[in-house]
């Protein structure tokens, strides 16, 4: 069983469209994240949710809207896609958000490669 | 804001040679994590260091956290082709959930 699964794996779409990426984790973790990895492989956190509540919202355009219907799911909706949104988006989860001694090991999904044309 | 840097950006080694990547933070860290990402893959957690001066080993991999908790290193002894990938450090502040990732070191191992 895949621990953190994202769909779709690949997404090619035109500028201006709206798209969603879904993420589910079956690890029973309390915290989920969205990361963006650009063409230079920089990994940058976008959002973090703990028990369905938003706890981190980095400087991300408000065209990006995360939604967590329950603790096991964190979806990412993107409005009015732009060329610069092309990247690999990773969902991840960790047991806890308070960190400390090992609870924040992050398990990443396989990634969604978004290409905006 | 907090910045995490890694050097080198790229490293090409012959199989059997050793490899080291260094991670430096602009601020004192509470803990640091290391991840490995194979080409085309996703980041996979390797280890977390918490204590000042901590050293941990995993087979051929040795991880070190600096005394000032502002830097860390990953050393691989006798590299193998399976070590190929990008190694990221991720620094945490106040044991928070927001880890700042370094830019990564991309390792190539020539057989």
PDB file of C-alpha atoms in Angstrom:
ATOM      1  CA  UNK A   1       0.000   0.000   0.000  1.00  0.00           C
ATOM      2  CA  UNK A   2       1.262   3.441  -0.912  1.00  0.00           C
ATOM      3  CA  UNK A   3       1.651   5.574   2.201  1.00  0.00           C
ATOM      4  CA  UNK A   4       1.172   8.975   0.561  1.00  0.00           C
ATOM      5  CA  UNK A   5      -0.503   8.966  -2.818  1.00  0.00           C
ATOM      6  CA  UNK A   6      -1.049  11.853  -5.187  1.00  0.00           C
ATOM      7  CA  UNK A   7      -3.093  12.081  -8.326  1.00  0.00           C
ATOM      8  CA  UNK A   8      -2.510  12.776 -11.062  1.00  0.00           C
ATOM      9  CA  UNK A   9       1.160  11.980 -11.583  1.00  0.00           C
ATOM     10  CA  UNK A  10       1.356  14.173 -14.660  1.00  0.00           C
ATOM     11  CA  UNK A  11      -0.746  17.189 -15.532  1.00  0.00           C
ATOM     12  CA  UNK A  12      -0.413  19.209 -18.731  1.00  0.00           C
ATOM     13  CA  UNK A  13      -2.745  22.145 -19.072  1.00  0.00           C
ATOM     14  CA  UNK A  14      -3.116  25.497 -20.734  1.00  0.00           C
ATOM     15  CA  UNK A  15      -2.565  28.871 -19.146  1.00  0.00           C
ATOM     16  CA  UNK A  16      -5.637  30.247 -17.475  1.00  0.00           C
ATOM     17  CA  UNK A  17      -7.129  26.874 -16.613  1.00  0.00           C
ATOM     18  CA  UNK A  18      -8.069  25.720 -13.127  1.00  0.00           C
ATOM     19  CA  UNK A  19      -6.773  22.363 -11.892  1.00  0.00           C
ATOM     20  CA  UNK A  20      -6.679  20.269  -8.736  1.00  0.00           C
ATOM     21  CA  UNK A  21      -4.194  17.801  -7.327  1.00  0.00           C
ATOM     22  CA  UNK A  22      -5.366  15.281  -4.768  1.00  0.00           C
ATOM     23  CA  UNK A  23      -3.391  13.775  -1.925  1.00  0.00           C
ATOM     24  CA  UNK A  24      -4.210  11.020   0.524  1.00  0.00           C
ATOM     25  CA  UNK A  25      -2.165   9.436   3.294  1.00  0.00           C
ATOM     26  CA  UNK A  26      -2.947   6.159   5.031  1.00  0.00           C
ATOM     27  CA  UNK A  27      -0.369   6.521   7.796  1.00  0.00           C
ATOM     28  CA  UNK A  28      -2.700   8.035  10.364  1.00  0.00           C
ATOM     29  CA  UNK A  29      -0.580  11.182  10.463  1.00  0.00           C
ATOM     30  CA  UNK A  30      -1.883  14.451  11.841  1.00  0.00           C
ATOM     31  CA  UNK A  31       0.060  16.817   9.581  1.00  0.00           C
ATOM     32  CA  UNK A  32       0.125  17.175   5.834  1.00  0.00           C
ATOM     33  CA  UNK A  33       2.086  19.483   3.557  1.00  0.00           C
ATOM     34  CA  UNK A  34       2.367  20.734   0.032  1.00  0.00           C
ATOM     35  CA  UNK A  35       5.812  21.436  -1.376  1.00  0.00           C
ATOM     36  CA  UNK A  36       6.806  22.897  -4.718  1.00  0.00           C
ATOM     37  CA  UNK A  37       9.999  21.742  -6.435  1.00  0.00           C
ATOM     38  CA  UNK A  38      11.100  23.943  -9.300  1.00  0.00           C
ATOM     39  CA  UNK A  39      13.293  23.089 -12.267  1.00  0.00           C
ATOM     40  CA  UNK A  40      16.417  23.746 -10.203  1.00  0.00           C
ATOM     41  CA  UNK A  41      15.214  21.192  -7.649  1.00  0.00           C
ATOM     42  CA  UNK A  42      14.594  23.737  -4.886  1.00  0.00           C
ATOM     43  CA  UNK A  43      12.032  22.348  -2.444  1.00  0.00           C
ATOM     44  CA  UNK A  44       9.844  25.015  -0.898  1.00  0.00           C
ATOM     45  CA  UNK A  45       6.991  24.512   1.498  1.00  0.00           C
ATOM     46  CA  UNK A  46       3.683  26.009   0.436  1.00  0.00           C
ATOM     47  CA  UNK A  47       1.169  24.918   3.045  1.00  0.00           C
ATOM     48  CA  UNK A  48       0.955  22.793   6.148  1.00  0.00           C
ATOM     49  CA  UNK A  49      -2.176  21.461   7.793  1.00  0.00           C
ATOM     50  CA  UNK A  50      -2.520  19.878  11.196  1.00  0.00           C
ATOM     51  CA  UNK A  51      -5.733  18.031  11.962  1.00  0.00           C
ATOM     52  CA  UNK A  52      -7.443  19.772   9.061  1.00  0.00           C
ATOM     53  CA  UNK A  53      -6.356  23.227  10.210  1.00  0.00           C
ATOM     54  CA  UNK A  54      -4.018  25.460   8.259  1.00  0.00           C
ATOM     55  CA  UNK A  55      -0.845  26.118  10.256  1.00  0.00           C
ATOM     56  CA  UNK A  56       1.603  27.254   7.602  1.00  0.00           C
ATOM     57  CA  UNK A  57       0.828  29.404   4.629  1.00  0.00           C
ATOM     58  CA  UNK A  58       3.991  30.592   3.012  1.00  0.00           C
ATOM     59  CA  UNK A  59       4.040  33.411   0.510  1.00  0.00           C
ATOM     60  CA  UNK A  60       2.017  31.679  -2.129  1.00  0.00           C
ATOM     61  CA  UNK A  61      -0.295  33.429  -4.601  1.00  0.00           C
ATOM     62  CA  UNK A  62      -3.902  33.183  -3.508  1.00  0.00           C
ATOM     63  CA  UNK A  63      -4.607  31.370  -6.765  1.00  0.00           C
ATOM     64  CA  UNK A  64      -3.443  28.348  -4.785  1.00  0.00           C
ATOM     65  CA  UNK A  65      -6.014  27.083  -2.321  1.00  0.00           C
ATOM     66  CA  UNK A  66      -5.517  23.986  -0.196  1.00  0.00           C
ATOM     67  CA  UNK A  67      -8.459  22.056   1.148  1.00  0.00           C
ATOM     68  CA  UNK A  68      -8.390  19.405   3.819  1.00  0.00           C
ATOM     69  CA  UNK A  69     -11.734  17.587   4.030  1.00  0.00           C
ATOM     70  CA  UNK A  70     -10.329  15.271   6.695  1.00  0.00           C
ATOM     71  CA  UNK A  71      -7.033  14.444   8.349  1.00  0.00           C
ATOM     72  CA  UNK A  72      -6.075  11.950   5.651  1.00  0.00           C
ATOM     73  CA  UNK A  73      -6.584  14.228   2.664  1.00  0.00           C
ATOM     74  CA  UNK A  74      -5.060  17.488   1.528  1.00  0.00           C
ATOM     75  CA  UNK A  75      -5.966  18.669  -1.942  1.00  0.00           C
ATOM     76  CA  UNK A  76      -4.490  21.584  -3.827  1.00  0.00           C
ATOM     77  CA  UNK A  77      -6.572  23.677  -6.178  1.00  0.00           C
ATOM     78  CA  UNK A  78      -4.924  26.134  -8.521  1.00  0.00           C
ATOM     79  CA  UNK A  79      -6.854  28.846 -10.338  1.00  0.00           C
ATOM     80  CA  UNK A  80      -5.809  30.710 -13.463  1.00  0.00           C
ATOM     81  CA  UNK A  81      -2.670  28.688 -14.061  1.00  0.00           C
ATOM     82  CA  UNK A  82       0.436  30.553 -15.198  1.00  0.00           C
ATOM     83  CA  UNK A  83       3.586  29.370 -16.974  1.00  0.00           C
ATOM     84  CA  UNK A  84       5.579  29.906 -13.783  1.00  0.00           C
ATOM     85  CA  UNK A  85       3.428  27.380 -11.962  1.00  0.00           C
ATOM     86  CA  UNK A  86       5.116  24.586 -13.912  1.00  0.00           C
ATOM     87  CA  UNK A  87       6.923  22.458 -11.346  1.00  0.00           C
ATOM     88  CA  UNK A  88       6.695  19.206  -9.445  1.00  0.00           C
ATOM     89  CA  UNK A  89       4.309  19.422  -6.510  1.00  0.00           C
ATOM     90  CA  UNK A  90       4.874  17.058  -3.619  1.00  0.00           C
ATOM     91  CA  UNK A  91       2.427  16.192  -0.925  1.00  0.00           C
ATOM     92  CA  UNK A  92       3.892  14.952   2.345  1.00  0.00           C
ATOM     93  CA  UNK A  93       2.738  13.947   5.790  1.00  0.00           C
ATOM     94  CA  UNK A  94       4.252  13.614   9.229  1.00  0.00           C
ATOM     95  CA  UNK A  95       2.986  12.179  12.470  1.00  0.00           C
ATOM     96  CA  UNK A  96       2.948  15.444  14.340  1.00  0.00           C
ATOM     97  CA  UNK A  97       3.701  19.121  13.843  1.00  0.00           C
ATOM     98  CA  UNK A  98       5.171  19.991  17.177  1.00  0.00           C
ATOM     99  CA  UNK A  99       8.422  18.478  16.143  1.00  0.00           C
ATOM    100  CA  UNK A 100      10.727  17.421  18.889  1.00  0.00           C
ATOM    101  CA  UNK A 101      12.396  14.095  18.668  1.00  0.00           C
ATOM    102  CA  UNK A 102      11.322  12.363  15.532  1.00  0.00           C
ATOM    103  CA  UNK A 103       7.688  13.105  15.018  1.00  0.00           C
ATOM    104  CA  UNK A 104       8.301  15.323  12.038  1.00  0.00           C
ATOM    105  CA  UNK A 105       9.852  12.782   9.685  1.00  0.00           C
ATOM    106  CA  UNK A 106       8.095  13.607   6.445  1.00  0.00           C
ATOM    107  CA  UNK A 107       6.813  10.960   4.064  1.00  0.00           C
ATOM    108  CA  UNK A 108       6.541  12.291   0.540  1.00  0.00           C
ATOM    109  CA  UNK A 109       4.194  11.291  -2.230  1.00  0.00           C
ATOM    110  CA  UNK A 110       5.438  10.462  -5.704  1.00  0.00           C
ATOM    111  CA  UNK A 111       4.895  14.009  -6.919  1.00  0.00           C
ATOM    112  CA  UNK A 112       2.727  15.608  -9.576  1.00  0.00           C
ATOM    113  CA  UNK A 113       4.561  17.086 -12.526  1.00  0.00           C
ATOM    114  CA  UNK A 114       2.542  20.099 -13.637  1.00  0.00           C
ATOM    115  CA  UNK A 115       3.302  21.602 -17.024  1.00  0.00           C
ATOM    116  CA  UNK A 116       1.517  24.769 -18.041  1.00  0.00           C
ATOM    117  CA  UNK A 117       1.634  25.540 -21.746  1.00  0.00           C
TER     118      UNK A 117
ATOM    119  CA  UNK B   1      14.328  34.853   7.121  1.00  0.00           C
ATOM    120  CA  UNK B   2      16.070  31.594   7.756  1.00  0.00           C
ATOM    121  CA  UNK B   3      18.353  30.409   4.973  1.00  0.00           C
ATOM    122  CA  UNK B   4      19.886  26.994   4.519  1.00  0.00           C
ATOM    123  CA  UNK B   5      22.754  26.527   2.100  1.00  0.00           C
ATOM    124  CA  UNK B   6      24.486  23.403   0.883  1.00  0.00           C
ATOM    125  CA  UNK B   7      27.812  22.840  -0.789  1.00  0.00           C
ATOM    126  CA  UNK B   8      28.781  21.581  -3.209  1.00  0.00           C
ATOM    127  CA  UNK B   9      25.900  21.953  -5.619  1.00  0.00           C
ATOM    128  CA  UNK B  10      27.167  19.037  -7.699  1.00  0.00           C
ATOM    129  CA  UNK B  11      29.688  16.291  -7.048  1.00  0.00           C
ATOM    130  CA  UNK B  12      30.955  13.669  -9.446  1.00  0.00           C
ATOM    131  CA  UNK B  13      32.903  10.822  -7.906  1.00  0.00           C
ATOM    132  CA  UNK B  14      34.328   7.535  -9.054  1.00  0.00           C
ATOM    133  CA  UNK B  15      32.701   4.517  -7.488  1.00  0.00           C
ATOM    134  CA  UNK B  16      34.555   3.680  -4.306  1.00  0.00           C
ATOM    135  CA  UNK B  17      35.528   7.264  -3.523  1.00  0.00           C
ATOM    136  CA  UNK B  18      34.183   9.094  -0.515  1.00  0.00           C
ATOM    137  CA  UNK B  19      31.685  11.961  -0.685  1.00  0.00           C
ATOM    138  CA  UNK B  20      30.742  14.744   1.704  1.00  0.00           C
ATOM    139  CA  UNK B  21      28.045  17.387   1.518  1.00  0.00           C
ATOM    140  CA  UNK B  22      27.859  20.328   3.906  1.00  0.00           C
ATOM    141  CA  UNK B  23      24.817  22.172   5.140  1.00  0.00           C
ATOM    142  CA  UNK B  24      24.933  25.641   6.712  1.00  0.00           C
ATOM    143  CA  UNK B  25      22.141  27.625   8.293  1.00  0.00           C
ATOM    144  CA  UNK B  26      21.954  31.377   8.831  1.00  0.00           C
ATOM    145  CA  UNK B  27      20.249  30.757  12.186  1.00  0.00           C
ATOM    146  CA  UNK B  28      20.691  28.294  15.028  1.00  0.00           C
ATOM    147  CA  UNK B  29      18.667  25.182  14.411  1.00  0.00           C
ATOM    148  CA  UNK B  30      16.713  23.047  16.828  1.00  0.00           C
ATOM    149  CA  UNK B  31      17.057  19.981  14.643  1.00  0.00           C
ATOM    150  CA  UNK B  32      18.092  19.009  11.167  1.00  0.00           C
ATOM    151  CA  UNK B  33      16.874  16.328   8.812  1.00  0.00           C
ATOM    152  CA  UNK B  34      18.486  14.757   5.767  1.00  0.00           C
ATOM    153  CA  UNK B  35      16.633  13.440   2.739  1.00  0.00           C
ATOM    154  CA  UNK B  36      17.685  11.643  -0.426  1.00  0.00           C
ATOM    155  CA  UNK B  37      15.921  12.048  -3.746  1.00  0.00           C
ATOM    156  CA  UNK B  38      16.759   9.652  -6.544  1.00  0.00           C
ATOM    157  CA  UNK B  39      16.484  10.993 -10.119  1.00  0.00           C
ATOM    158  CA  UNK B  40      12.802  11.164 -11.005  1.00  0.00           C
ATOM    159  CA  UNK B  41      11.829  10.174  -7.488  1.00  0.00           C
ATOM    160  CA  UNK B  42      10.593  11.787  -4.337  1.00  0.00           C
ATOM    161  CA  UNK B  43      12.508  12.817  -1.213  1.00  0.00           C
ATOM    162  CA  UNK B  44      13.025   9.994   1.265  1.00  0.00           C
ATOM    163  CA  UNK B  45      13.839  10.658   4.888  1.00  0.00           C
ATOM    164  CA  UNK B  46      17.279   9.481   5.997  1.00  0.00           C
ATOM    165  CA  UNK B  47      17.808  10.776   9.512  1.00  0.00           C
ATOM    166  CA  UNK B  48      17.174  13.498  12.059  1.00  0.00           C
ATOM    167  CA  UNK B  49      19.809  15.074  14.325  1.00  0.00           C
ATOM    168  CA  UNK B  50      18.838  17.012  17.416  1.00  0.00           C
ATOM    169  CA  UNK B  51      21.760  17.333  19.833  1.00  0.00           C
ATOM    170  CA  UNK B  52      24.734  19.635  19.518  1.00  0.00           C
ATOM    171  CA  UNK B  53      27.727  17.704  18.175  1.00  0.00           C
ATOM    172  CA  UNK B  54      25.615  14.624  17.481  1.00  0.00           C
ATOM    173  CA  UNK B  55      27.017  11.988  15.152  1.00  0.00           C
ATOM    174  CA  UNK B  56      24.909   9.197  13.711  1.00  0.00           C
ATOM    175  CA  UNK B  57      25.842   6.403  11.350  1.00  0.00           C
ATOM    176  CA  UNK B  58      23.830   4.366   8.918  1.00  0.00           C
ATOM    177  CA  UNK B  59      26.076   1.756   7.297  1.00  0.00           C
ATOM    178  CA  UNK B  60      28.327   3.820   4.975  1.00  0.00           C
ATOM    179  CA  UNK B  61      26.606   7.124   5.807  1.00  0.00           C
ATOM    180  CA  UNK B  62      27.784   9.346   8.654  1.00  0.00           C
ATOM    181  CA  UNK B  63      25.766  12.376   9.725  1.00  0.00           C
ATOM    182  CA  UNK B  64      27.072  15.122  11.958  1.00  0.00           C
ATOM    183  CA  UNK B  65      25.432  18.109  13.638  1.00  0.00           C
ATOM    184  CA  UNK B  66      27.743  20.978  14.493  1.00  0.00           C
ATOM    185  CA  UNK B  67      28.441  22.121  18.039  1.00  0.00           C
ATOM    186  CA  UNK B  68      26.746  25.462  17.374  1.00  0.00           C
ATOM    187  CA  UNK B  69      23.809  23.707  15.682  1.00  0.00           C
ATOM    188  CA  UNK B  70      24.215  25.863  12.596  1.00  0.00           C
ATOM    189  CA  UNK B  71      25.810  23.333  10.322  1.00  0.00           C
ATOM    190  CA  UNK B  72      25.681  19.681   9.457  1.00  0.00           C
ATOM    191  CA  UNK B  73      27.390  17.230   7.167  1.00  0.00           C
ATOM    192  CA  UNK B  74      26.689  13.958   5.455  1.00  0.00           C
ATOM    193  CA  UNK B  75      29.632  11.746   4.580  1.00  0.00           C
ATOM    194  CA  UNK B  76      29.382   8.642   2.421  1.00  0.00           C
ATOM    195  CA  UNK B  77      32.261   6.177   2.534  1.00  0.00           C
ATOM    196  CA  UNK B  78      33.130   4.169  -0.575  1.00  0.00           C
ATOM    197  CA  UNK B  79      30.306   5.389  -2.767  1.00  0.00           C
ATOM    198  CA  UNK B  80      28.264   2.986  -4.854  1.00  0.00           C
ATOM    199  CA  UNK B  81      26.144   3.618  -7.930  1.00  0.00           C
ATOM    200  CA  UNK B  82      23.058   3.226  -5.730  1.00  0.00           C
ATOM    201  CA  UNK B  83      24.098   6.387  -3.885  1.00  0.00           C
ATOM    202  CA  UNK B  84      23.275   8.510  -6.933  1.00  0.00           C
ATOM    203  CA  UNK B  85      20.749  11.225  -6.209  1.00  0.00           C
ATOM    204  CA  UNK B  86      20.257  14.606  -4.612  1.00  0.00           C
ATOM    205  CA  UNK B  87      20.856  14.941  -0.888  1.00  0.00           C
ATOM    206  CA  UNK B  88      18.879  17.622   0.916  1.00  0.00           C
ATOM    207  CA  UNK B  89      19.269  18.919   4.414  1.00  0.00           C
ATOM    208  CA  UNK B  90      16.259  20.524   6.068  1.00  0.00           C
ATOM    209  CA  UNK B  91      16.720  22.791   9.063  1.00  0.00           C
ATOM    210  CA  UNK B  92      14.117  23.194  11.766  1.00  0.00           C
ATOM    211  CA  UNK B  93      13.747  26.112  14.171  1.00  0.00           C
ATOM    212  CA  UNK B  94      12.067  25.811  17.577  1.00  0.00           C
ATOM    213  CA  UNK B  95      11.303  22.196  16.726  1.00  0.00           C
ATOM    214  CA  UNK B  96       8.655  23.593  14.446  1.00  0.00           C
ATOM    215  CA  UNK B  97       6.997  21.744  11.675  1.00  0.00           C
ATOM    216  CA  UNK B  98       8.339  24.128   9.090  1.00  0.00           C
ATOM    217  CA  UNK B  99      11.633  22.764   7.884  1.00  0.00           C
ATOM    218  CA  UNK B 100      13.572  24.912   5.437  1.00  0.00           C
ATOM    219  CA  UNK B 101      15.208  22.770   2.811  1.00  0.00           C
ATOM    220  CA  UNK B 102      18.654  23.444   1.465  1.00  0.00           C
ATOM    221  CA  UNK B 103      19.130  23.528  -2.323  1.00  0.00           C
ATOM    222  CA  UNK B 104      20.563  20.009  -2.316  1.00  0.00           C
ATOM    223  CA  UNK B 105      23.782  18.398  -3.493  1.00  0.00           C
ATOM    224  CA  UNK B 106      23.491  16.290  -6.606  1.00  0.00           C
ATOM    225  CA  UNK B 107      25.774  13.264  -6.478  1.00  0.00           C
ATOM    226  CA  UNK B 108      26.850  11.334  -9.562  1.00  0.00           C
ATOM    227  CA  UNK B 109      28.798   8.123  -9.162  1.00  0.00           C
ATOM    228  CA  UNK B 110      30.767   6.868 -12.137  1.00  0.00           C
ATOM    229  CA  UNK B 111      31.164   3.088 -12.290  1.00  0.00           C
TER     230      UNK B 111
END
